[in-house]
Coordinates of C-alpha atoms in Angstrom, one line a residue:
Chain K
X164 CA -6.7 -5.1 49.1
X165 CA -3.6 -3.4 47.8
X166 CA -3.1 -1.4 50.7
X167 CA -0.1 -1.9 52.3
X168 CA -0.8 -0.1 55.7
X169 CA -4.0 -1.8 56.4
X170 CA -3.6 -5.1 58.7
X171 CA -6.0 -7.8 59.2
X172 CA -9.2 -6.8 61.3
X173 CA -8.6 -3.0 60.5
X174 CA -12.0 -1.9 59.5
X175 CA -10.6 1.4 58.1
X176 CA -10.2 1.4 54.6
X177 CA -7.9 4.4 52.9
X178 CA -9.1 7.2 51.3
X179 CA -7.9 8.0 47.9
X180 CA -5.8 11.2 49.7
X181 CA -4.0 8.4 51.7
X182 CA -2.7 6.1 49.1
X183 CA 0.1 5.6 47.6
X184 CA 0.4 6.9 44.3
X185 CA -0.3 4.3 41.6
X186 CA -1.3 1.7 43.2
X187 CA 2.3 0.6 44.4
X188 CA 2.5 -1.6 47.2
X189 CA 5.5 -0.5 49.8
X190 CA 5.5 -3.3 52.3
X191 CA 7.1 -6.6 51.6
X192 CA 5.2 -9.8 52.2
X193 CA 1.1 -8.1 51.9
X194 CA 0.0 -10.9 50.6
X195 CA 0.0 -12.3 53.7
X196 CA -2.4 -9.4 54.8
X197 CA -4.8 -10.8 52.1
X198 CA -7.4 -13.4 53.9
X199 CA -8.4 -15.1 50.1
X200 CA -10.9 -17.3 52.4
X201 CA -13.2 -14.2 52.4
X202 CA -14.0 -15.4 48.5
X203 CA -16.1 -18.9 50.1
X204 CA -19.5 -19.3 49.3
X205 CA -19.2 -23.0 50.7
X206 CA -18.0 -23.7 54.0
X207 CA -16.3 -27.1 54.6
X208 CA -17.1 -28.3 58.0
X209 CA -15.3 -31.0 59.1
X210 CA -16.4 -34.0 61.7
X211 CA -13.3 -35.4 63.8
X212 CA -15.4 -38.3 65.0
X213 CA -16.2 -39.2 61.5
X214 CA -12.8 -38.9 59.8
X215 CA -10.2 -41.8 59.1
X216 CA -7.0 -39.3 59.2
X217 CA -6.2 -40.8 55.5
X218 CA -5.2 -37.5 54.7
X219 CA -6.8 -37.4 51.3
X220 CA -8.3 -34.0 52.0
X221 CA -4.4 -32.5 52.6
X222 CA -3.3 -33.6 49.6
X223 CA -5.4 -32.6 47.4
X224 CA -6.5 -29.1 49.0
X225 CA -5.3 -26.8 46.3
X226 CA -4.5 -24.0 48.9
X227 CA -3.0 -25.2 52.1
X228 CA -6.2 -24.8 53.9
X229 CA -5.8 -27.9 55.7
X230 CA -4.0 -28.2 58.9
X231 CA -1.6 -31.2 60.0
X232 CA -0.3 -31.3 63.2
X233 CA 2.0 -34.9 64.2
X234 CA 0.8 -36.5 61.2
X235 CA -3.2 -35.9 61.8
X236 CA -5.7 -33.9 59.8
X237 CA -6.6 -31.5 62.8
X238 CA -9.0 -28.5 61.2
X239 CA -9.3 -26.3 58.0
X240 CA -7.9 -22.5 57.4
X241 CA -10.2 -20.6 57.1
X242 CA -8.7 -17.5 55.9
X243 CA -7.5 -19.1 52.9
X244 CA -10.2 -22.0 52.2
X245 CA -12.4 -20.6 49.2
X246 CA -14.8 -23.4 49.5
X247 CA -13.7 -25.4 46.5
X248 CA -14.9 -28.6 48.0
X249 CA -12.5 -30.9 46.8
X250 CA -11.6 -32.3 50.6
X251 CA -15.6 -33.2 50.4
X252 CA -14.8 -35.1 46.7
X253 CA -12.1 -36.9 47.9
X254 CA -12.9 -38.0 51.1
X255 CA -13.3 -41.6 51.2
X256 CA -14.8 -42.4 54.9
X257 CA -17.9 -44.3 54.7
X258 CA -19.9 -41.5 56.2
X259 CA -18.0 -38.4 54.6
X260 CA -16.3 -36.1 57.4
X261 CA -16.9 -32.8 55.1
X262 CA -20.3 -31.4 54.9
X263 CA -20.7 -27.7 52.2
X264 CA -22.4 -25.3 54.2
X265 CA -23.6 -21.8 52.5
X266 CA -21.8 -19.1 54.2
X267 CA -25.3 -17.5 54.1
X268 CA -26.6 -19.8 56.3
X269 CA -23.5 -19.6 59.0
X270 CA -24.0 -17.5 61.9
X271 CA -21.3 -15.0 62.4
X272 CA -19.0 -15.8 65.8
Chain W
X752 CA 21.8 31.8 24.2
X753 CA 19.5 30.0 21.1
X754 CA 20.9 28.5 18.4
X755 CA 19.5 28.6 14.5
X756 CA 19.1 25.5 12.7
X757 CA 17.5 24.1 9.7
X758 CA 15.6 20.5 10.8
X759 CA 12.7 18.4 9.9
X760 CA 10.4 17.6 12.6
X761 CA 11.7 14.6 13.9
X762 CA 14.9 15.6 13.4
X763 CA 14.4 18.3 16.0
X764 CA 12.5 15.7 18.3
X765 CA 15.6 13.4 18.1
X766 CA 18.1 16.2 18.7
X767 CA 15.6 17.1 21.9
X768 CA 15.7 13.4 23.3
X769 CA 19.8 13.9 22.9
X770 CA 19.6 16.9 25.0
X771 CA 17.4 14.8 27.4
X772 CA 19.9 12.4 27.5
X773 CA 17.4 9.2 29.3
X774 CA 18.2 6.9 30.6
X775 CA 16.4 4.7 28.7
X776 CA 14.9 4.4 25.1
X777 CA 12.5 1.4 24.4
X778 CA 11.7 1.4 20.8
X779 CA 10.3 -0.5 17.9
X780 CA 13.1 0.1 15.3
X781 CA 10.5 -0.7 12.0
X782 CA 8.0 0.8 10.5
X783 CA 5.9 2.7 11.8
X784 CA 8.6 4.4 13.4
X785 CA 9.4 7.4 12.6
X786 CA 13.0 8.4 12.1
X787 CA 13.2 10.0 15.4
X788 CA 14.4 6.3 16.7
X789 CA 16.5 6.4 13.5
X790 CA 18.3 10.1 14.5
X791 CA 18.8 8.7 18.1
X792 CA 19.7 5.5 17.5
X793 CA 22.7 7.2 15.8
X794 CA 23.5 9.2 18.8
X795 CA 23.6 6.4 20.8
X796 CA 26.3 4.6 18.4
X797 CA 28.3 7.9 18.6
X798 CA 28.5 8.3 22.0
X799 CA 26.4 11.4 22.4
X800 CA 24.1 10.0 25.1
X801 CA 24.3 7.4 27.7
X802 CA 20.8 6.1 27.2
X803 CA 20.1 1.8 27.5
X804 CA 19.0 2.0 23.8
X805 CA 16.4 -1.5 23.6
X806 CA 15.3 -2.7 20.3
X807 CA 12.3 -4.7 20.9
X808 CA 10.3 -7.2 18.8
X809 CA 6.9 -4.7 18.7
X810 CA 5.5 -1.5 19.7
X811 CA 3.6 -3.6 22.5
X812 CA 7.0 -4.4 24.0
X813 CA 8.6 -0.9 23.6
X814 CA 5.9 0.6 25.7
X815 CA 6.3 -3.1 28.3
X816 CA 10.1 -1.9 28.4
X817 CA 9.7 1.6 28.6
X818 CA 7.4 1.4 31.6
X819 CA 9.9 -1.5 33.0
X820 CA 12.7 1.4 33.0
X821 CA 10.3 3.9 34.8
X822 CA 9.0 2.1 37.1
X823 CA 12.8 0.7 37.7
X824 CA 13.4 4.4 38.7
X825 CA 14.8 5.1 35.4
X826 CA 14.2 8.6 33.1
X827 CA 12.6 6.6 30.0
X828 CA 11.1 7.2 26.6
X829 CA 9.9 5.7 23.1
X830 CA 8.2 7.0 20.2
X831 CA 5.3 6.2 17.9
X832 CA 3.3 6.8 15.2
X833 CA -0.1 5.6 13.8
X834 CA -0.5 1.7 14.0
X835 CA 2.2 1.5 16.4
X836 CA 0.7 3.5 19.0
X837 CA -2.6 1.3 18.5
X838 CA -0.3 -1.7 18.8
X839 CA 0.6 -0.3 22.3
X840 CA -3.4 0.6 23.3
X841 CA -3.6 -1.6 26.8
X842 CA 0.0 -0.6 27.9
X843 CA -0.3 2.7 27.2
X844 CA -3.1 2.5 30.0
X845 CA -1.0 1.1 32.5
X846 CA 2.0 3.5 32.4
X847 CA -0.6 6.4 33.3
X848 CA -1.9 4.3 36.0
X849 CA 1.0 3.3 37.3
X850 CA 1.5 7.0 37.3
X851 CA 4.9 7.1 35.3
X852 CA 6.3 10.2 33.9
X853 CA 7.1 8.6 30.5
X854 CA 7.5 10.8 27.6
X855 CA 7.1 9.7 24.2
X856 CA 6.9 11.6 21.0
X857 CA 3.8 10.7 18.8
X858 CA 3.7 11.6 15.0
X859 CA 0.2 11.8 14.2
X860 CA -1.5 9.7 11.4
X861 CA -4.3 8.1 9.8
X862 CA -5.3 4.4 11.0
X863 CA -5.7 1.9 8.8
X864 CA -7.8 0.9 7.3
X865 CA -7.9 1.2 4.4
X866 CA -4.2 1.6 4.7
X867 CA -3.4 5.3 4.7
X868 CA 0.5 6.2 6.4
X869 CA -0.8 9.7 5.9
X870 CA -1.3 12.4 8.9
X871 CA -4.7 13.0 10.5
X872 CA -5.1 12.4 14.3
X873 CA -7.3 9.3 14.4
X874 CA -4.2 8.1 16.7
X875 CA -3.6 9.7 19.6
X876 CA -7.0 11.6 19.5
X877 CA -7.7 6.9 20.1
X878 CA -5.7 7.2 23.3
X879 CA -7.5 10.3 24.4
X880 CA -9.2 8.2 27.8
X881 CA -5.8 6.4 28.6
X882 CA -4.8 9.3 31.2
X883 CA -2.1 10.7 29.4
X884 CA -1.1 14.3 29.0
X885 CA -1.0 15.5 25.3
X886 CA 0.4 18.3 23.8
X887 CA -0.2 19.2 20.2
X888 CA 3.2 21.0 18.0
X889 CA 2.2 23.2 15.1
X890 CA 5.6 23.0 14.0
X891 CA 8.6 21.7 14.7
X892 CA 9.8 24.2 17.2
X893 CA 6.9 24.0 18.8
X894 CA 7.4 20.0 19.2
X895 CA 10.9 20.9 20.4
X896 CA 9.7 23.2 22.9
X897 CA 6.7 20.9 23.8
X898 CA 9.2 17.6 24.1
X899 CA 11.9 19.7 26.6
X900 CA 8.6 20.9 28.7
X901 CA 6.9 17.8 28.7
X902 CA 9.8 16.2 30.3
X903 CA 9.5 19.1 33.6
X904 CA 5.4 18.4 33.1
X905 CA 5.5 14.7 33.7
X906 CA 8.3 14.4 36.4
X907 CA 7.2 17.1 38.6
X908 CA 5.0 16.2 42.1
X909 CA 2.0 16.9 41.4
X910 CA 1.4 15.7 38.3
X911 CA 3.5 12.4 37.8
X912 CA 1.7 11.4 34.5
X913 CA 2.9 10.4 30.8
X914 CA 2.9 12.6 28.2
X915 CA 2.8 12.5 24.3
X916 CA 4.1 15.0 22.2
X917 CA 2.2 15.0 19.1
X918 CA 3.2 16.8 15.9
X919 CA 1.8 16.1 12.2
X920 CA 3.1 13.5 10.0
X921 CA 4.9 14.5 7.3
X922 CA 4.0 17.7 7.3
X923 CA 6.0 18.7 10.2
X924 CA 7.8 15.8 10.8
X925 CA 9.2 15.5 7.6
X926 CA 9.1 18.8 6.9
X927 CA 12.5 21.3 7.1
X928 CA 12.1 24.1 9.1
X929 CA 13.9 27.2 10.7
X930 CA 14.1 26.6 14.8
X931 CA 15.7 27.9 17.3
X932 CA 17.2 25.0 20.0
X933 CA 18.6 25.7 23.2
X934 CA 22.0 25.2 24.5
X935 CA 22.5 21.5 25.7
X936 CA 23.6 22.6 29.4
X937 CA 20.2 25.0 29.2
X938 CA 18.3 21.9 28.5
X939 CA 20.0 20.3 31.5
X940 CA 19.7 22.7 33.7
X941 CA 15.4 23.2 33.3
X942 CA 15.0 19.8 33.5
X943 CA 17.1 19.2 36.1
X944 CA 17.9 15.7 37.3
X945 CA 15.2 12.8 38.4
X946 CA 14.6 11.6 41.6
X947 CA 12.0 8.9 41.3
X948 CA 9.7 8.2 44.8
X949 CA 9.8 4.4 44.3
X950 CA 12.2 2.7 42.6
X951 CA 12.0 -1.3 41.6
X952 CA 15.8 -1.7 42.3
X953 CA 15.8 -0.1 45.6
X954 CA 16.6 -3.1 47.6
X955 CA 16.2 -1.0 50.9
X956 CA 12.8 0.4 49.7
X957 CA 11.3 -1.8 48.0
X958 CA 7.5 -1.9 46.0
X959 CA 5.7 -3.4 44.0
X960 CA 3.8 -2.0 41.0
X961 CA 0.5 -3.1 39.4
X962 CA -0.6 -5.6 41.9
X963 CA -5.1 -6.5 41.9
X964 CA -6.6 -3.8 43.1
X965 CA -9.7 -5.0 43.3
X966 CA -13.8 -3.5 44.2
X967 CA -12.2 -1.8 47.3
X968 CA -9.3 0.5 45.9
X969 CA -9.4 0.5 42.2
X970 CA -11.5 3.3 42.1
X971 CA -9.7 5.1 44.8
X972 CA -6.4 4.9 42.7
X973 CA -8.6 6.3 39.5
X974 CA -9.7 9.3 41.4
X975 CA -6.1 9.7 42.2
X976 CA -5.3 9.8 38.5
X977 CA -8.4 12.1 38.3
X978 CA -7.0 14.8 40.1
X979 CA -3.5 14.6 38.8
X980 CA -4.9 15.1 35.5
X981 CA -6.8 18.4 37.0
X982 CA -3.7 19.5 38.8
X983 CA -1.4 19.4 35.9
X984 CA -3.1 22.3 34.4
X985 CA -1.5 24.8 36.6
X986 CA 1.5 22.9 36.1
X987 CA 1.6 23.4 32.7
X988 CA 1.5 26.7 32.7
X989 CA 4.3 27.0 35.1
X990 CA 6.6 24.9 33.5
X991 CA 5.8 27.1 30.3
X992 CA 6.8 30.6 32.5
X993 CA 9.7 29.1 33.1
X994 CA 10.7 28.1 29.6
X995 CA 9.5 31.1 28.3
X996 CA 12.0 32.7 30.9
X997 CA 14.9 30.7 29.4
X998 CA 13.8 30.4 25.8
X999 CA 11.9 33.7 25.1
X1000 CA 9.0 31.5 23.2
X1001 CA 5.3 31.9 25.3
X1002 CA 2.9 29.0 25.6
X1003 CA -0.3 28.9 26.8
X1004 CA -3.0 25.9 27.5
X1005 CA -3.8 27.6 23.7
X1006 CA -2.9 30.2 21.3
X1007 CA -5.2 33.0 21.2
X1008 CA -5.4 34.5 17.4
X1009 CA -7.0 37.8 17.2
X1010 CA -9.6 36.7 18.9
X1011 CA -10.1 40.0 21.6
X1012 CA -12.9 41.8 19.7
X1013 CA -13.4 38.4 17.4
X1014 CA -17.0 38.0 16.7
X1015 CA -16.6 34.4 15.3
X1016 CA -13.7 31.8 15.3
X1017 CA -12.1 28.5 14.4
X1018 CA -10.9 26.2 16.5
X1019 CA -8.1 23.9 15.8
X1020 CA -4.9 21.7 16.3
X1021 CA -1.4 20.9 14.8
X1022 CA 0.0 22.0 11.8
X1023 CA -3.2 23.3 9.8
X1024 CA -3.1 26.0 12.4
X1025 CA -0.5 28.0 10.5
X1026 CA -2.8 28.0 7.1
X1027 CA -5.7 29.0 9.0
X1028 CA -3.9 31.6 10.8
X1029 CA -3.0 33.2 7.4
X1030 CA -7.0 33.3 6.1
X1031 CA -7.2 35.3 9.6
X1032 CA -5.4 37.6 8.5
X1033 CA -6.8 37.6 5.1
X1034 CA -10.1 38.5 6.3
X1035 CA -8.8 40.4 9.2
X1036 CA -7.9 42.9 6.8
X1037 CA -10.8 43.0 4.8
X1038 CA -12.3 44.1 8.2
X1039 CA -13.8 40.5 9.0
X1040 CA -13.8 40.8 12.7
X1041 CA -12.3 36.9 13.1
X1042 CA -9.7 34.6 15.4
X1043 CA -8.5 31.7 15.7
X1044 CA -8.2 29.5 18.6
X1045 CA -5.3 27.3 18.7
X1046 CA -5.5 24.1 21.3
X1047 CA -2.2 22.9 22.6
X1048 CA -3.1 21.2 25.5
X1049 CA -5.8 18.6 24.6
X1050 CA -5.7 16.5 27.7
X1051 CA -6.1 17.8 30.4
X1052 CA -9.1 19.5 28.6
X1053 CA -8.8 23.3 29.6
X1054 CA -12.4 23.9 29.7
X1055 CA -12.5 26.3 31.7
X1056 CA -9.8 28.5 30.2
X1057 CA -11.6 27.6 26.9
X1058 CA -14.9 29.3 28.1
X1059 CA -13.3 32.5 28.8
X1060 CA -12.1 33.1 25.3
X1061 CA -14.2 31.3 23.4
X1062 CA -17.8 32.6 25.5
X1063 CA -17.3 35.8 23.9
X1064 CA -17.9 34.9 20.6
X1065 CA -21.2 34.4 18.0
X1066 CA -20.2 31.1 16.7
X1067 CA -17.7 28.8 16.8
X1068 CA -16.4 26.3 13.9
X1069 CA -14.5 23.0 15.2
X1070 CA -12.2 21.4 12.9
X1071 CA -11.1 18.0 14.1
X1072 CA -8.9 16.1 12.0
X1073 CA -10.3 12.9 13.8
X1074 CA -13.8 11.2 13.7
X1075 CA -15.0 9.7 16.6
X1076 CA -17.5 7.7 14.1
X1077 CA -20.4 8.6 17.1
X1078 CA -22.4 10.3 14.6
X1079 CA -21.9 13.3 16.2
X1080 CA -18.8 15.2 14.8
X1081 CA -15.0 14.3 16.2
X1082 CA -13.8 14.5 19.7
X1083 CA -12.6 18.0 19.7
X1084 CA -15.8 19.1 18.6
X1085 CA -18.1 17.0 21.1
X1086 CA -15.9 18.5 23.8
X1087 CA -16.0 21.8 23.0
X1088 CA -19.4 21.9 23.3
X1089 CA -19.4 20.2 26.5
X1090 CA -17.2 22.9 27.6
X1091 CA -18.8 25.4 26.9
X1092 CA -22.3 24.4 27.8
X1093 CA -22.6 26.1 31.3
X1094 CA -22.0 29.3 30.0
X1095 CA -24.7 31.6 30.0
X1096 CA -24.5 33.1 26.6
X1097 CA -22.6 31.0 24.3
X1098 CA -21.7 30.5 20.9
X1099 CA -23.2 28.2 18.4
X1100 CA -20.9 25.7 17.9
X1101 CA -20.7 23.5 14.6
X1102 CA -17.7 21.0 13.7
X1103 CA -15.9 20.4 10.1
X1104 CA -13.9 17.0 9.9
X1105 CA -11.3 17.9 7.6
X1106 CA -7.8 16.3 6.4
X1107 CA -8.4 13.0 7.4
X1108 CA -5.4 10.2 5.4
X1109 CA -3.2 13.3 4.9
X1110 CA -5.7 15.2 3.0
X1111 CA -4.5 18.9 2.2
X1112 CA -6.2 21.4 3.9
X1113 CA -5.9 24.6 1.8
X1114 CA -6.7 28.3 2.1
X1115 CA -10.2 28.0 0.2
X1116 CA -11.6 25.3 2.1
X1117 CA -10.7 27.6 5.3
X1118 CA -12.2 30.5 3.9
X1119 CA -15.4 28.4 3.4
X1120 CA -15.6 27.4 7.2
X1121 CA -15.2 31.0 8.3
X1122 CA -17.6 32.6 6.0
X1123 CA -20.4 29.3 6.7
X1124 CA -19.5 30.3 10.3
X1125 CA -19.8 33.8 10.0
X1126 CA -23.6 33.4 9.0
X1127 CA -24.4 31.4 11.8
X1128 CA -23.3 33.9 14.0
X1129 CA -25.8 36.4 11.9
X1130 CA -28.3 34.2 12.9
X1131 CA -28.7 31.9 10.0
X1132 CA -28.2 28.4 10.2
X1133 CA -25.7 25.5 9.2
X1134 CA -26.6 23.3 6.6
X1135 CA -25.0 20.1 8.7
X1136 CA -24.3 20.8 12.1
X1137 CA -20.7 18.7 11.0
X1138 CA -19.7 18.7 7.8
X1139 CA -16.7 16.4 6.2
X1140 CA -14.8 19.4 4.4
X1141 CA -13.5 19.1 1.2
X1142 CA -15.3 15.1 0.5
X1143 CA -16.1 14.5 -3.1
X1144 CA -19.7 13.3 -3.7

């Protein structure tokens, strides 16, 4: 996804007449175009009831998939989680609050 | 008006790059560089150009830097030869991908090993896939006039590729020769100034260059370089009107020898050329009806400009100083025949892989092609369909 003109959700992808030349990218700040949670395999899904807002799962994320609102674990990202499972690793609550989930097995919203 | 001058072959490359004037030259300053860094460097030191001259530790790095500069916005070059230009392999890719009009003299020789510092074209003919333009000099006027073309070739619109400049170790690029060179402000004027689209110190318009292009637009920005390659043929010969306009010296996409009424004909590149161009003659006028076909533009292949000329013939003999090592004869060779395959009625086509490590090519070994050629186009047949001419049992 180098394409600078294409924005999330638009389904068009250029043709090579429309490009620009090279591959160079002429819109600052793309990246933030680039959903990199479209690499999962894994799904994290997360259980509020079961979770002891320890906040394990934050620091160790290696993106910044988890969101924090006031101090309290409140969801994942998931345009940038790739499924790493780490949060699931770390988390220490008795009953974990992360179950993997194949992405094959989700149904689409 | 022209100017006569006596200069070896790099010497007229270097005196070309001062009439250039780049902005920047990224160079390995060691062997094997040729003196054509050496020449310029000195014009540098005296003043003579304003290029950003950049020493750098490797021939790796002076392609890095020279695509740095282009992509920067800037007019930029270097030069190679042999091992250097392999040194440079994965770079080389990215300035034609990056679609950079970087021009860079190559003076062909052998690779090692074993170690050989001799000419053959096992270099460049190496970089033949890396999507850069290449022109091949007979001589050194001819690698003057290809250098000061190549510049217009690779800056203008439609093309916006790199291009080498190949000439023949040694034997033209340490060999004197009588040229004519143009006037600096002639030079100036035909290749006019550089406006770059996208520039990497344009703080109002800025880009990025060479970010992952991954399954989704890789291939998009391949058939982009694709076509550019296709569209720099007409190019070419525009840019050659135009010199020829200025200059009074024609180019082609090739060099047509005698070859009209010819009923069979060689086909080569660089310097051996000239030799084989006198054996035309030799037999031309002991009534051998023969030609010679010399390439000049090796990428993009002119295939079908090729199959004009060269369709009209009995048999064909391709010398490659280069073996592809498929079995199969050199590259030259393999894609001449391809070329000419969808031709109705075409020649028979066999391949000689000659000179290779700086091995002479002389006027008896020539002779032998044309006359092994002539009686395959009477219908016998070759002994091998490509023979290494001139190897010692």
């Amino acid at each position: 996804m180098t394409n600078p003109e294409q924005k999330i959700g638009q389904k068009k992808e250029l043709g090579w007449k429309e490009l620009p030349r090279g591959g160079v990218v002429l819109d600052t700040g793309s990246a933030r175009d680039y959903e990199t949670g479209d690499w999962r395999s894994f799904r994290p899904l997360w259980s509020k009831e079961k979770c002891i807002q320890c906040l394990r799962c934050w620091v160790f994320c290696p993106d910044a998939a988890i969101i924090v609102e006031d101090g309290k674990m409140v969801g994942i990202d998931y345009k940038h989680c790739k499924g790493c499972g780490i949060c699931r690793a770390e988390c220490p609550a008795k009953e974990n609050a992360f179950e993997m989930v194949s992405e094959a097995d989700i149904e689409e919203d | 008006m022209g100017k006569r001058v006596a200069l070896t072959g790099n010497e007229a490359i270097a005196l070309g790059m001062r009439q250039i004037n780049p902005d920047v030259v990224a160079a390995y300053p060691i062997t094997p560089q040729t003196d054509i860094v050496q020449y310029f460097a000195s014009f540098v030191s005296d003043g003579q150009v304003k290029t950003e001259l950049v020493t750098v530790e490797s021939e790796h790095s002076a392609m890095s830097a020279t695509i740095g500069a282009a992509a920067a916005g800037a007019r930029a070059m270097t030069a190679t030869s042999s091992q250097g230009l392999a040194l440079m392999w994965e770079v080389v890719y990215i300035a034609a991908s990056f679609r950079l009009p970087i021009v860079m003299p190559v003076v062909n020789r052998a690779l090692s090993g074993p170690i050989n510092i001799h000419c053959d074209h096992s270099d460049s003919m190496g970089a033949r896939d890396s999507g850069w333009i290449q022109l091949y000099s007979e001589n050194a006027q001819e690698a003057y006039d290809n250098l000061l073309q190549a510049v217009k070739i690779a800056e203008d619109k439609r093309v916006m590729l790199p291009v080498m400049v190949c000439q023949d170790g040694f034997i033209t690029s340490h060999g004197m020769e009588n040229l004519e060179i143009l006037q600096d402000e002639e030079v100036r004027t035909f290749i006019g100034e550089y406006t770059p689209d996208y520039s990497l110190l344009d703080t109002k318009r800025p880009v990025m260059y060479g970010p992952l292009d991954l399954q989704n637009y890789y291939f998009e920005h391949k058939k982009q370089q694709a076509e550019a390659m296709k569209d720099a043929l007409p190019v070419i010969l525009e840019v050659a009107e135009e010199y020829r306009k200025l200059s009074g010296r024609e180019y082609q996409l090739f060099e047509a020898y005698r070859m009209d009424d010819a009923e069979y004909a060689v086909v080569i590149m660089g310097s051996a050329a000239g030799t084989t161009r006198v054996v035309v003659d030799e037999l031309r006028a002991a009534g051998e009806k023969v030609g010679l076909l010399k390439l000049r533009v090796f990428r993009p292949f002119p295939y079908k400009a090729l199959q004009q000329v060269l369709g009209k013939v009995k048999a064909v003999a391709v010398m490659d100083r280069a073996d592809s090592f498929s079995g199969f004869g050199g590259p030259l060779f393999s894609e001449i025949r391809a070329g000419l395959y969808d031709l109705e009625t075409r020649p028979r086509i066999s391949g000689y892989i000659y000179g290779l490590g700086g091995r002479d090519l002389g006027i008896d070994e020539i002779k032998r092609v044309f006359a092994e050629t002539k009686m395959i186009a009477r219908g016998g047949d070759a002994a091998d369909l490509v023979t290494h001419l001139g190897v010692r049992e």
